[in-house]
Amino acid sequence: MMNPTRGIKSRRTRPAKDPLSREIIVQTAYELLKKQGIQGISMRRVAKELDTGPSSLYVYVKNFQELCAFVLDYGLGQLVLPTSAEGSWKERLFDALDAYLMLLFEQPGLAELSLTTIPMGTNSLRLIEFILSALYEGGVSSKAAAWGADLFLFYVSSTAFEHVSWKQDGNDHMSVIKQSFQMVNPVHYPLIASLKEELFSGDTEAKERFRWGLEVILQGILKTRH
Amino acid sequence: MMNPTRGIKSRRTRPAKDPLSREIIVQTAYELLKKQGIQGISMRRVAKELDTGPSSLYVYVKNFQELCAFVLDYGLGQLVLPTSAEGSWKERLFDALDAYLMLLFEQPGLAELSLTTIPMGTNSLRLIEFILSALYEGGVSSKAAAWGADLFLFYVSSTAFEHVSWKQDGNDHMSVIKQSFQMVNPVHYPLIASLKEELFSGDTEAKERFRWGLEVILQGILKTRH
DNA sequence: ACCTGAACACCGTTCAAGT
DNA sequence: ACCTGAACACCGTTCAAGT
């Protein structure tokens, strides 16, 4: 029997570097996300940016999904929440959600992440706690507050994602969809045909539409006693 | 000067087959999605299933994103909408959204698609038209109906996606998140700590929670005059 | 017009080997 | 414990060549 390791030489071309850390990995990934959008974030790109191989990251991060969860939470660190002194609970709630939406607008990669990733870390906990406390102050029952917070967060994510995919694609996929709504057969789909403008309300109405949705969800929560 | 094509032999090993069609491509992709979930759908897998190369698909589909849009719409073809004879407009609206949710539950790959893809085709138009007509019957203004339909559809998608990612991952990513909520520091996040059960309401409450959300959105729409 | 093979430029993840 | 190189099994997309 031959020793299978016989004759194998070291493949190393350089000595091992200083240890990485989860923080520097997440930071680097966030920087890439900021610069290049959702395309810029991958295990291999982060590794290359840190001048190492992708396998090195797996010591600090279980997989790509977990990296995304940390990156999203890291991005949420930018969020400035209103202090409890300013305005009514409703104003504070809406201001916080507005700030969250603005953050997702500024970093379009974050909007996409927020839709499919549950963030992991203290920054998302901070945001959730803030929403719960506002609703609690508004006299919302505990179950409705928990479920309502989820609903609000999802509404923000979906609004941001819609907005982002509407403009990043530019002149391609989205304009095809817009066209197919414009050309819809009024005999088969009379309401869609007559409401096509409203269904595809553009950039100018975006703020008004978002505000309307917040109001709808809040009024619904207040009205729907559990 | 040498002719650059000189010496290049045909690389063909078999004659060209019958033409494909968009329909058969979308059908095949949907079948793969059904059998293997979101992982099963890719240009290369669909091509292999059709015994051809991935480049062949680009005659009928602009890119992967467009394929997904067609597949989602194709899946929506399974949806059975209530006839206008049965029940009140509200019952019909909720029944339709319930049926949509059930469809997304049965085909978990579809739930993921529905969150990030705008469907393209007649089946999604059918669903939107149905929701609009129910809201119209309920006396909702046209703008609120358009925006509300969007809100309802997104709510269904997000509910299905949450449910799917909760169980498909099985014992991995989701249980880590669940644990981090269980262990949250009650000093820093008192409301999260006290509401951790409600924030993570399990399978048993899923139906109740979904119903609550529908009620919230509808009541909100009816209350929030534009 | 549409099919075919090959290439280009990527992915996430694993693992033996080395320090 | 953690870094390293290489491999494995994939991606979407493009393009010259062929029918």
Short mmCIF file of C-alpha atoms (C1' of nucleotides) in Angstrom, two decimals:
data_model
loop_
_atom_site.label_atom_id
_atom_site.label_comp_id
_atom_site.label_asym_id
_atom_site.label_seq_id
_atom_site.Cartn_x
_atom_site.Cartn_y
_atom_site.Cartn_z
CA MET A 1 0.00 0.00 0.00
CA MET A 2 1.26 3.45 -0.89
CA ASN A 3 0.99 6.38 1.43
CA PRO A 4 -1.46 8.63 -0.36
CA THR A 5 0.19 11.81 0.95
CA ARG A 6 3.57 10.85 -0.43
CA GLY A 7 4.93 13.32 -2.91
CA ILE A 8 2.35 16.06 -2.21
CA LYS A 9 4.08 19.40 -1.86
CA SER A 10 2.78 22.46 -0.07
CA ARG A 11 0.56 24.57 -2.29
CA ARG A 12 1.12 27.67 -0.19
CA THR A 13 2.67 30.64 -1.96
CA ARG A 14 2.50 33.02 0.95
CA PRO A 15 2.37 32.84 4.76
CA ALA A 16 -0.97 33.01 6.60
CA LYS A 17 -2.22 36.53 7.26
CA ASP A 18 -3.69 38.08 10.37
CA PRO A 19 -7.04 36.60 11.41
CA LEU A 20 -10.15 38.11 9.89
CA SER A 21 -13.23 38.94 11.94
CA ARG A 22 -16.93 38.83 11.34
CA GLU A 23 -17.12 42.59 11.68
CA ILE A 24 -14.60 43.30 8.96
CA ILE A 25 -16.27 40.77 6.67
CA VAL A 26 -19.71 42.31 7.17
CA GLN A 27 -18.31 45.82 6.76
CA THR A 28 -16.58 44.89 3.52
CA ALA A 29 -19.72 43.22 2.20
CA TYR A 30 -21.77 46.31 3.04
CA GLU A 31 -19.27 48.55 1.28
CA LEU A 32 -19.55 46.38 -1.84
CA LEU A 33 -23.33 46.44 -1.62
CA LYS A 34 -23.25 50.22 -1.41
CA LYS A 35 -20.91 50.62 -4.37
CA GLN A 36 -22.21 47.93 -6.70
CA GLY A 37 -25.69 47.02 -5.51
CA ILE A 38 -26.96 43.52 -4.91
CA GLN A 39 -24.68 42.18 -7.67
CA GLY A 40 -21.60 43.34 -5.77
CA ILE A 41 -22.19 41.15 -2.76
CA SER A 42 -20.94 37.58 -2.96
CA MET A 43 -18.66 35.37 -0.91
CA ARG A 44 -16.01 35.46 -3.59
CA ARG A 45 -16.08 39.23 -4.07
CA VAL A 46 -15.89 39.89 -0.34
CA ALA A 47 -13.00 37.44 -0.09
CA LYS A 48 -11.17 39.05 -2.98
CA GLU A 49 -11.63 42.50 -1.44
CA LEU A 50 -10.03 41.11 1.73
CA ASP A 51 -7.27 39.54 -0.35
CA THR A 52 -8.09 35.96 0.57
CA GLY A 53 -10.03 32.97 -0.72
CA PRO A 54 -13.76 32.45 -0.20
CA SER A 55 -13.19 29.50 2.11
CA SER A 56 -11.64 31.80 4.70
CA LEU A 57 -14.99 33.47 5.35
CA TYR A 58 -16.68 30.28 6.52
CA VAL A 59 -14.94 30.51 9.87
CA TYR A 60 -16.94 33.62 10.74
CA VAL A 61 -20.12 33.17 8.76
CA LYS A 62 -22.12 29.98 8.34
CA ASN A 63 -23.14 30.62 4.75
CA PHE A 64 -24.08 33.34 2.29
CA GLN A 65 -27.57 33.68 3.72
CA GLU A 66 -26.21 34.42 7.17
CA LEU A 67 -23.80 36.99 5.74
CA CYS A 68 -26.77 38.74 4.14
CA ALA A 69 -28.63 38.78 7.45
CA PHE A 70 -25.66 40.44 9.16
CA VAL A 71 -25.17 42.92 6.33
CA LEU A 72 -28.80 43.97 6.47
CA ASP A 73 -28.59 44.53 10.20
CA TYR A 74 -25.36 46.46 9.74
CA GLY A 75 -27.10 48.73 7.23
CA LEU A 76 -29.91 49.30 9.71
CA GLY A 77 -27.27 50.83 11.99
CA GLN A 78 -27.49 53.97 9.84
CA LEU A 79 -31.10 54.45 10.87
CA VAL A 80 -31.80 57.45 13.12
CA LEU A 81 -34.94 56.89 15.16
CA PRO A 82 -36.95 59.81 16.62
CA THR A 83 -36.47 60.46 20.32
CA SER A 84 -39.47 59.83 22.53
CA ALA A 85 -39.76 63.59 23.17
CA GLU A 86 -40.78 64.64 19.69
CA GLY A 87 -44.39 64.50 18.51
CA SER A 88 -47.20 62.06 19.12
CA TRP A 89 -46.69 58.29 19.02
CA LYS A 90 -48.19 58.23 15.56
CA GLU A 91 -45.84 60.91 14.27
CA ARG A 92 -42.87 59.08 15.73
CA LEU A 93 -44.02 55.77 14.25
CA PHE A 94 -44.47 57.21 10.78
CA ASP A 95 -41.22 59.16 10.97
CA ALA A 96 -39.32 56.02 11.85
CA LEU A 97 -40.85 54.10 8.96
CA ASP A 98 -40.18 57.05 6.67
CA ALA A 99 -36.53 57.05 7.72
CA TYR A 100 -36.35 53.31 7.11
CA LEU A 101 -37.77 53.76 3.62
CA MET A 102 -35.31 56.54 2.87
CA LEU A 103 -32.42 54.35 3.96
CA LEU A 104 -33.59 51.58 1.62
CA PHE A 105 -33.95 54.11 -1.20
CA GLU A 106 -30.43 55.40 -0.72
CA GLN A 107 -28.91 51.93 -0.66
CA PRO A 108 -30.91 50.06 -3.28
CA GLY A 109 -29.09 46.80 -2.57
CA LEU A 110 -30.44 46.97 0.95
CA ALA A 111 -34.03 47.16 -0.31
CA GLU A 112 -33.66 43.89 -2.16
CA LEU A 113 -32.02 42.25 0.84
CA SER A 114 -34.70 43.47 3.23
CA LEU A 115 -37.40 41.71 1.25
CA THR A 116 -35.96 38.20 1.43
CA THR A 117 -33.71 38.32 4.48
CA ILE A 118 -34.52 38.37 8.16
CA PRO A 119 -31.87 40.64 9.67
CA MET A 120 -29.79 39.32 12.55
CA GLY A 121 -28.41 41.73 15.11
CA THR A 122 -29.12 44.55 17.50
CA ASN A 123 -30.06 47.19 14.95
CA SER A 124 -33.14 45.38 13.71
CA LEU A 125 -34.13 44.64 17.29
CA ARG A 126 -33.88 48.38 18.00
CA LEU A 127 -36.25 49.17 15.14
CA ILE A 128 -38.77 46.50 16.12
CA GLU A 129 -38.70 47.59 19.76
CA PHE A 130 -39.31 51.17 18.64
CA ILE A 131 -42.36 50.25 16.58
CA LEU A 132 -43.77 48.09 19.36
CA SER A 133 -43.38 50.87 21.89
CA ALA A 134 -45.14 53.38 19.64
CA LEU A 135 -48.05 51.01 19.08
CA TYR A 136 -48.16 50.21 22.77
CA GLU A 137 -48.42 53.92 23.54
CA GLY A 138 -51.25 54.06 21.03
CA GLY A 139 -53.17 51.50 23.07
CA VAL A 140 -52.82 48.64 20.60
CA SER A 141 -53.17 45.18 22.12
CA SER A 142 -50.00 43.14 22.39
CA LYS A 143 -50.85 40.61 19.72
CA ALA A 144 -51.97 43.30 17.28
CA ALA A 145 -48.77 45.24 18.03
CA ALA A 146 -46.57 42.22 17.28
CA TRP A 147 -48.38 41.32 14.09
CA GLY A 148 -48.73 44.98 13.13
CA ALA A 149 -45.00 45.67 13.48
CA ASP A 150 -44.35 42.84 11.06
CA LEU A 151 -46.90 44.23 8.64
CA PHE A 152 -45.40 47.72 8.75
CA LEU A 153 -41.88 46.46 8.15
CA PHE A 154 -42.95 44.34 5.25
CA TYR A 155 -44.83 47.22 3.74
CA VAL A 156 -41.73 49.40 3.82
CA SER A 157 -39.55 46.69 2.29
CA SER A 158 -41.99 45.98 -0.51
CA THR A 159 -42.42 49.68 -1.28
CA ALA A 160 -38.67 50.15 -1.47
CA PHE A 161 -38.16 47.04 -3.56
CA GLU A 162 -40.84 48.06 -6.03
CA HIS A 163 -39.31 51.49 -6.36
CA VAL A 164 -35.82 50.09 -6.81
CA SER A 165 -36.67 47.47 -9.41
CA TRP A 166 -38.66 50.12 -11.23
CA LYS A 167 -35.67 52.35 -11.85
CA GLN A 168 -32.59 50.12 -11.75
CA ASP A 169 -33.73 48.02 -14.67
CA GLY A 170 -34.03 51.31 -16.46
CA ASN A 171 -35.45 50.71 -19.87
CA ASP A 172 -35.85 46.98 -19.95
CA HIS A 173 -38.02 44.65 -17.93
CA MET A 174 -40.13 47.27 -16.19
CA SER A 175 -41.03 49.18 -19.32
CA VAL A 176 -42.24 45.94 -20.92
CA ILE A 177 -44.58 45.37 -17.98
CA LYS A 178 -45.74 48.96 -18.03
CA GLN A 179 -46.50 48.62 -21.73
CA SER A 180 -48.47 45.42 -21.24
CA PHE A 181 -50.66 47.30 -18.75
CA GLN A 182 -51.13 50.16 -21.16
CA MET A 183 -52.23 47.82 -23.91
CA VAL A 184 -54.54 45.65 -21.82
CA ASN A 185 -57.80 44.67 -23.49
CA PRO A 186 -60.61 46.82 -21.97
CA VAL A 187 -63.19 44.17 -22.87
CA HIS A 188 -61.57 41.44 -20.79
CA TYR A 189 -60.12 43.64 -18.06
CA PRO A 190 -62.25 46.80 -17.87
CA LEU A 191 -61.14 47.86 -14.40
CA ILE A 192 -57.44 47.36 -15.04
CA ALA A 193 -57.79 49.33 -18.26
CA SER A 194 -59.51 52.22 -16.53
CA LEU A 195 -57.16 52.16 -13.53
CA LYS A 196 -53.87 51.62 -15.33
CA GLU A 197 -52.60 55.04 -14.32
CA GLU A 198 -53.29 54.42 -10.65
CA LEU A 199 -51.91 50.89 -10.70
CA PHE A 200 -48.64 52.25 -12.00
CA SER A 201 -48.44 55.51 -10.15
CA GLY A 202 -45.05 56.98 -10.86
CA ASP A 203 -42.37 58.71 -8.89
CA THR A 204 -44.34 61.84 -8.15
CA GLU A 205 -47.08 60.00 -6.32
CA ALA A 206 -44.72 57.61 -4.54
CA LYS A 207 -44.61 59.56 -1.28
CA GLU A 208 -48.35 60.08 -1.20
CA ARG A 209 -48.96 56.42 -1.91
CA PHE A 210 -46.57 55.29 0.82
CA ARG A 211 -48.23 57.59 3.33
CA TRP A 212 -51.63 56.25 2.33
CA GLY A 213 -50.45 52.69 3.00
CA LEU A 214 -49.14 53.58 6.44
CA GLU A 215 -52.45 55.21 7.26
CA VAL A 216 -54.39 52.20 5.98
CA ILE A 217 -52.42 49.74 8.08
CA LEU A 218 -52.58 51.87 11.21
CA GLN A 219 -56.30 52.62 10.88
CA GLY A 220 -56.91 48.96 10.23
CA ILE A 221 -55.00 47.92 13.33
CA LEU A 222 -56.85 50.43 15.47
CA LYS A 223 -60.21 49.34 14.11
CA THR A 224 -59.67 45.58 14.04
CA ARG A 225 -59.88 44.57 17.65
CA HIS A 226 -58.55 41.12 18.24
CA MET B 1 -3.61 37.05 -44.41
CA MET B 2 -5.14 33.78 -43.38
CA ASN B 3 -8.81 33.14 -43.53
CA PRO B 4 -9.75 32.76 -39.86
CA THR B 5 -12.47 30.23 -40.61
CA ARG B 6 -10.08 27.93 -42.43
CA GLY B 7 -9.84 24.52 -40.90
CA ILE B 8 -12.84 24.93 -38.54
CA LYS B 9 -15.00 21.86 -38.78
CA SER B 10 -18.64 21.60 -37.87
CA ARG B 11 -19.07 20.98 -34.16
CA ARG B 12 -22.53 19.56 -34.64
CA THR B 13 -22.99 15.99 -33.50
CA ARG B 14 -26.68 15.78 -34.29
CA PRO B 15 -29.18 17.47 -36.60
CA ALA B 16 -31.33 20.37 -35.39
CA LYS B 17 -34.50 19.33 -33.60
CA ASP B 18 -38.03 20.60 -33.95
CA PRO B 19 -38.49 24.21 -32.86
CA LEU B 20 -39.22 24.85 -29.20
CA SER B 21 -41.91 27.24 -28.05
CA ARG B 22 -42.30 29.62 -25.18
CA GLU B 23 -45.16 27.58 -23.86
CA ILE B 24 -43.20 24.35 -23.62
CA ILE B 25 -40.28 26.19 -22.00
CA VAL B 26 -42.50 27.80 -19.37
CA GLN B 27 -44.30 24.51 -18.75
CA THR B 28 -41.04 22.66 -18.27
CA ALA B 29 -39.73 25.34 -15.94
CA TYR B 30 -42.90 25.18 -13.87
CA GLU B 31 -42.65 21.40 -13.64
CA LEU B 32 -39.09 21.73 -12.35
CA LEU B 33 -40.19 24.38 -9.87
CA LYS B 34 -42.91 22.08 -8.61
CA LYS B 35 -40.61 19.10 -8.23
CA GLN B 36 -37.47 20.75 -6.90
CA GLY B 37 -38.50 24.18 -5.62
CA ILE B 38 -36.78 27.42 -6.46
CA GLN B 39 -33.43 25.65 -6.81
CA GLY B 40 -34.80 23.53 -9.64
CA ILE B 41 -35.49 26.42 -11.95
CA SER B 42 -32.60 27.69 -14.05
CA MET B 43 -31.94 28.27 -17.73
CA ARG B 44 -29.54 25.35 -17.84
CA ARG B 45 -31.84 22.90 -16.06
CA VAL B 46 -34.78 23.78 -18.26
CA ALA B 47 -32.58 23.40 -21.33
CA LYS B 48 -31.28 20.03 -20.17
CA GLU B 49 -34.82 18.83 -19.50
CA LEU B 50 -35.66 19.78 -23.08
CA ASP B 51 -32.49 18.04 -24.28
CA THR B 52 -30.86 21.17 -25.66
CA GLY B 53 -28.37 23.86 -24.66
CA PRO B 54 -29.26 26.96 -22.63
CA SER B 55 -28.67 29.26 -25.58
CA SER B 56 -31.66 27.76 -27.36
CA LEU B 57 -34.04 29.29 -24.84
CA TYR B 58 -33.06 32.87 -25.64
CA VAL B 59 -35.09 32.80 -28.82
CA TYR B 60 -38.30 32.59 -26.80
CA VAL B 61 -37.38 34.32 -23.57
CA LYS B 62 -35.36 37.51 -23.14
CA ASN B 63 -33.60 36.43 -19.97
CA PHE B 64 -34.02 34.47 -16.77
CA GLN B 65 -36.05 37.21 -15.14
CA GLU B 66 -38.59 37.13 -17.92
CA LEU B 67 -38.81 33.36 -17.71
CA CYS B 68 -39.63 33.69 -14.03
CA ALA B 69 -42.36 36.22 -14.79
CA PHE B 70 -43.97 33.81 -17.26
CA VAL B 71 -43.63 30.85 -14.89
CA LEU B 72 -45.32 32.78 -12.09
CA ASP B 73 -48.20 33.71 -14.32
CA TYR B 74 -48.45 30.13 -15.53
CA GLY B 75 -48.71 28.96 -11.91
CA LEU B 76 -51.46 31.49 -11.33
CA GLY B 77 -53.45 29.60 -13.95
CA GLN B 78 -54.19 27.00 -11.28
CA LEU B 79 -56.10 29.57 -9.28
CA VAL B 80 -59.86 29.06 -9.04
CA LEU B 81 -61.62 32.35 -8.37
CA PRO B 82 -65.10 32.50 -6.79
CA THR B 83 -67.96 33.17 -9.16
CA SER B 84 -69.77 36.46 -8.69
CA ALA B 85 -72.87 34.59 -7.48
CA GLU B 86 -71.44 33.33 -4.19
CA GLY B 87 -71.42 35.45 -1.07
CA SER B 88 -70.78 39.12 -0.46
CA TRP B 89 -68.02 41.05 -2.18
CA LYS B 90 -65.95 40.81 0.98
CA GLU B 91 -66.35 37.04 1.19
CA ARG B 92 -65.39 36.68 -2.44
CA LEU B 93 -62.38 38.94 -2.01
CA PHE B 94 -61.10 37.04 1.01
CA ASP B 95 -61.82 33.68 -0.60
CA ALA B 96 -59.79 34.64 -3.64
CA LEU B 97 -56.85 35.78 -1.53
CA ASP B 98 -57.16 32.62 0.55
CA ALA B 99 -57.02 30.51 -2.59
CA TYR B 100 -53.98 32.46 -3.76
CA LEU B 101 -52.25 31.83 -0.45
CA MET B 102 -53.05 28.12 -0.62
CA LEU B 103 -51.60 27.89 -4.10
CA LEU B 104 -48.38 29.52 -2.89
CA PHE B 105 -48.27 27.13 0.05
CA GLU B 106 -48.65 24.08 -2.17
CA GLN B 107 -45.95 25.22 -4.56
CA PRO B 108 -43.33 26.74 -2.26
CA GLY B 109 -41.14 27.77 -5.18
CA LEU B 110 -43.99 29.95 -6.38
CA ALA B 111 -44.11 31.82 -3.07
CA GLU B 112 -40.50 32.89 -3.43
CA LEU B 113 -41.04 33.89 -7.05
CA SER B 114 -44.14 35.91 -6.23
CA LEU B 115 -42.22 38.09 -3.82
CA THR B 116 -39.59 39.32 -6.25
CA THR B 117 -41.23 38.87 -9.64
CA ILE B 118 -43.97 40.79 -11.35
CA PRO B 119 -45.94 38.15 -13.25
CA MET B 120 -46.50 38.64 -16.96
CA GLY B 121 -49.59 37.18 -18.56
CA THR B 122 -53.33 36.85 -18.49
CA ASN B 123 -53.63 34.89 -15.27
CA SER B 124 -52.29 37.65 -13.08
CA LEU B 125 -54.45 40.15 -14.92
CA ARG B 126 -57.44 37.95 -14.10
CA LEU B 127 -56.60 38.00 -10.40
CA ILE B 128 -56.03 41.76 -10.30
CA GLU B 129 -59.25 42.43 -12.18
CA PHE B 130 -61.12 40.22 -9.71
CA ILE B 131 -59.77 42.10 -6.69
CA LEU B 132 -60.52 45.46 -8.26
CA SER B 133 -64.09 44.43 -9.04
CA ALA B 134 -64.69 43.24 -5.49
CA LEU B 135 -63.37 46.50 -4.05
CA TYR B 136 -65.38 48.47 -6.58
CA GLU B 137 -68.50 46.67 -5.46
CA GLY B 138 -67.56 47.58 -1.90
CA GLY B 139 -67.66 51.24 -2.81
CA VAL B 140 -63.91 51.82 -2.62
CA SER B 141 -62.65 54.77 -4.65
CA SER B 142 -60.68 53.96 -7.77
CA LYS B 143 -57.30 55.08 -6.50
CA ALA B 144 -57.76 53.26 -3.20
CA ALA B 145 -58.84 50.15 -5.10
CA ALA B 146 -55.74 50.22 -7.30
CA TRP B 147 -53.35 50.78 -4.42
CA GLY B 148 -55.29 48.39 -2.20
CA ALA B 149 -55.12 45.54 -4.70
CA ASP B 150 -51.37 45.92 -4.72
CA LEU B 151 -51.26 45.90 -0.94
CA PHE B 152 -53.40 42.76 -0.71
CA LEU B 153 -51.28 40.88 -3.23
CA PHE B 154 -48.07 41.81 -1.51
CA TYR B 155 -49.47 40.76 1.82
CA VAL B 156 -50.31 37.32 0.48
CA SER B 157 -46.87 36.91 -1.09
CA SER B 158 -45.05 37.93 2.04
CA THR B 159 -47.17 35.66 4.22
CA ALA B 160 -46.48 32.71 1.95
CA PHE B 161 -42.78 33.49 1.72
CA GLU B 162 -42.42 33.76 5.48
CA HIS B 163 -44.19 30.46 5.94
CA VAL B 164 -42.10 28.74 3.29
CA SER B 165 -38.71 29.96 4.50
CA TRP B 166 -39.79 28.99 7.99
CA LYS B 167 -40.18 25.32 7.16
CA GLN B 168 -37.99 24.61 4.16
CA ASP B 169 -34.81 25.59 5.94
CA GLY B 170 -35.91 23.06 8.50
CA ASN B 171 -33.52 23.14 11.38
CA ASP B 172 -30.97 25.67 10.28
CA HIS B 173 -31.24 29.37 9.61
CA MET B 174 -34.74 29.90 10.99
CA SER B 175 -34.15 28.15 14.29
CA VAL B 176 -31.11 30.37 14.88
CA ILE B 177 -33.28 33.44 14.43
CA LYS B 178 -35.98 32.01 16.62
CA GLN B 179 -33.41 31.35 19.30
CA SER B 180 -32.01 34.86 19.14
CA PHE B 181 -35.52 36.17 19.80
CA GLN B 182 -35.97 33.79 22.71
CA MET B 183 -32.72 34.96 24.29
CA VAL B 184 -33.22 38.68 23.73
CA ASN B 185 -32.17 40.90 26.63
CA PRO B 186 -35.35 42.09 28.43
CA VAL B 187 -33.52 45.16 29.76
CA HIS B 188 -32.68 46.52 26.32
CA TYR B 189 -35.71 45.19 24.47
CA PRO B 190 -38.52 44.79 27.00
CA LEU B 191 -41.37 44.69 24.50
CA ILE B 192 -39.70 42.21 22.17
CA ALA B 193 -38.94 40.00 25.15
CA SER B 194 -42.52 40.07 26.36
CA LEU B 195 -43.99 39.62 22.86
CA LYS B 196 -41.59 37.00 21.53
CA GLU B 197 -44.33 34.41 21.33
CA GLU B 198 -46.60 36.67 19.30
CA LEU B 199 -43.80 37.88 17.02
CA PHE B 200 -43.06 34.29 16.13
CA SER B 201 -46.54 32.85 16.06
CA GLY B 202 -46.26 29.34 14.76
CA ASP B 203 -48.16 27.18 12.35
CA THR B 204 -51.31 26.88 14.43
CA GLU B 205 -51.94 30.60 14.47
CA ALA B 206 -50.94 31.12 10.85
CA LYS B 207 -54.49 31.10 9.49
CA GLU B 208 -55.78 33.39 12.21
CA ARG B 209 -52.93 35.79 11.66
CA PHE B 210 -53.45 35.87 7.90
CA ARG B 211 -57.15 36.56 8.35
CA TRP B 212 -56.34 39.35 10.79
CA GLY B 213 -54.07 40.99 8.22
CA LEU B 214 -56.73 40.85 5.51
CA GLU B 215 -59.21 42.43 7.90
CA VAL B 216 -56.72 45.14 8.88
CA ILE B 217 -56.00 46.09 5.29
CA LEU B 218 -59.65 46.07 4.27
CA GLN B 219 -60.84 48.05 7.31
CA GLY B 220 -57.99 50.48 6.72
CA ILE B 221 -58.94 50.97 3.11
CA LEU B 222 -62.60 51.54 3.99
CA LYS B 223 -61.71 54.00 6.73
CA THR B 224 -58.94 55.92 4.97
CA ARG B 225 -60.77 58.08 2.48
CA HIS B 226 -58.49 59.52 -0.11
"C1'" DA C 1 -35.42 31.79 -38.02
"C1'" DC C 2 -33.73 28.81 -34.92
"C1'" DC C 3 -30.73 25.12 -33.19
"C1'" DT C 4 -25.86 23.88 -31.54
"C1'" DG C 5 -21.42 23.78 -29.17
"C1'" DA C 6 -18.25 26.25 -26.89
"C1'" DA C 7 -16.62 29.80 -24.32
"C1'" DC C 8 -16.70 33.72 -20.85
"C1'" DA C 9 -17.12 35.28 -16.50
"C1'" DC C 10 -18.90 34.19 -12.77
"C1'" DC C 11 -21.35 31.51 -8.35
"C1'" DG C 12 -21.53 28.82 -3.03
"C1'" DT C 13 -19.42 25.32 -0.62
"C1'" DT C 14 -16.15 21.72 0.85
"C1'" DC C 15 -11.81 19.79 2.04
"C1'" DA C 16 -7.04 18.30 2.53
"C1'" DA C 17 -2.95 20.59 3.62
"C1'" DG C 18 -0.39 23.72 6.10
"C1'" DT C 19 0.82 26.97 10.22
"C1'" DA D 1 -7.99 27.83 15.40
"C1'" DC D 2 -7.66 29.69 11.21
"C1'" DC D 3 -5.61 30.56 6.66
"C1'" DT D 4 -4.77 28.57 1.83
"C1'" DG D 5 -5.27 26.48 -2.73
"C1'" DA D 6 -7.80 23.65 -5.39
"C1'" DA D 7 -11.61 21.33 -6.71
"C1'" DC D 8 -16.69 20.30 -7.33
"C1'" DA D 9 -20.86 21.31 -9.15
"C1'" DC D 10 -23.07 24.63 -10.64
"C1'" DC D 11 -24.82 29.65 -12.73
"C1'" DG D 12 -26.64 33.45 -16.93
"C1'" DT D 13 -25.38 35.08 -21.22
"C1'" DT D 14 -23.14 35.58 -25.76
"C1'" DC D 15 -21.60 34.21 -30.21
"C1'" DA D 16 -19.77 32.04 -34.33
"C1'" DA D 17 -21.14 28.23 -36.96
"C1'" DG D 18 -24.42 25.52 -39.02
"C1'" DT D 19 -29.15 24.26 -41.18
#
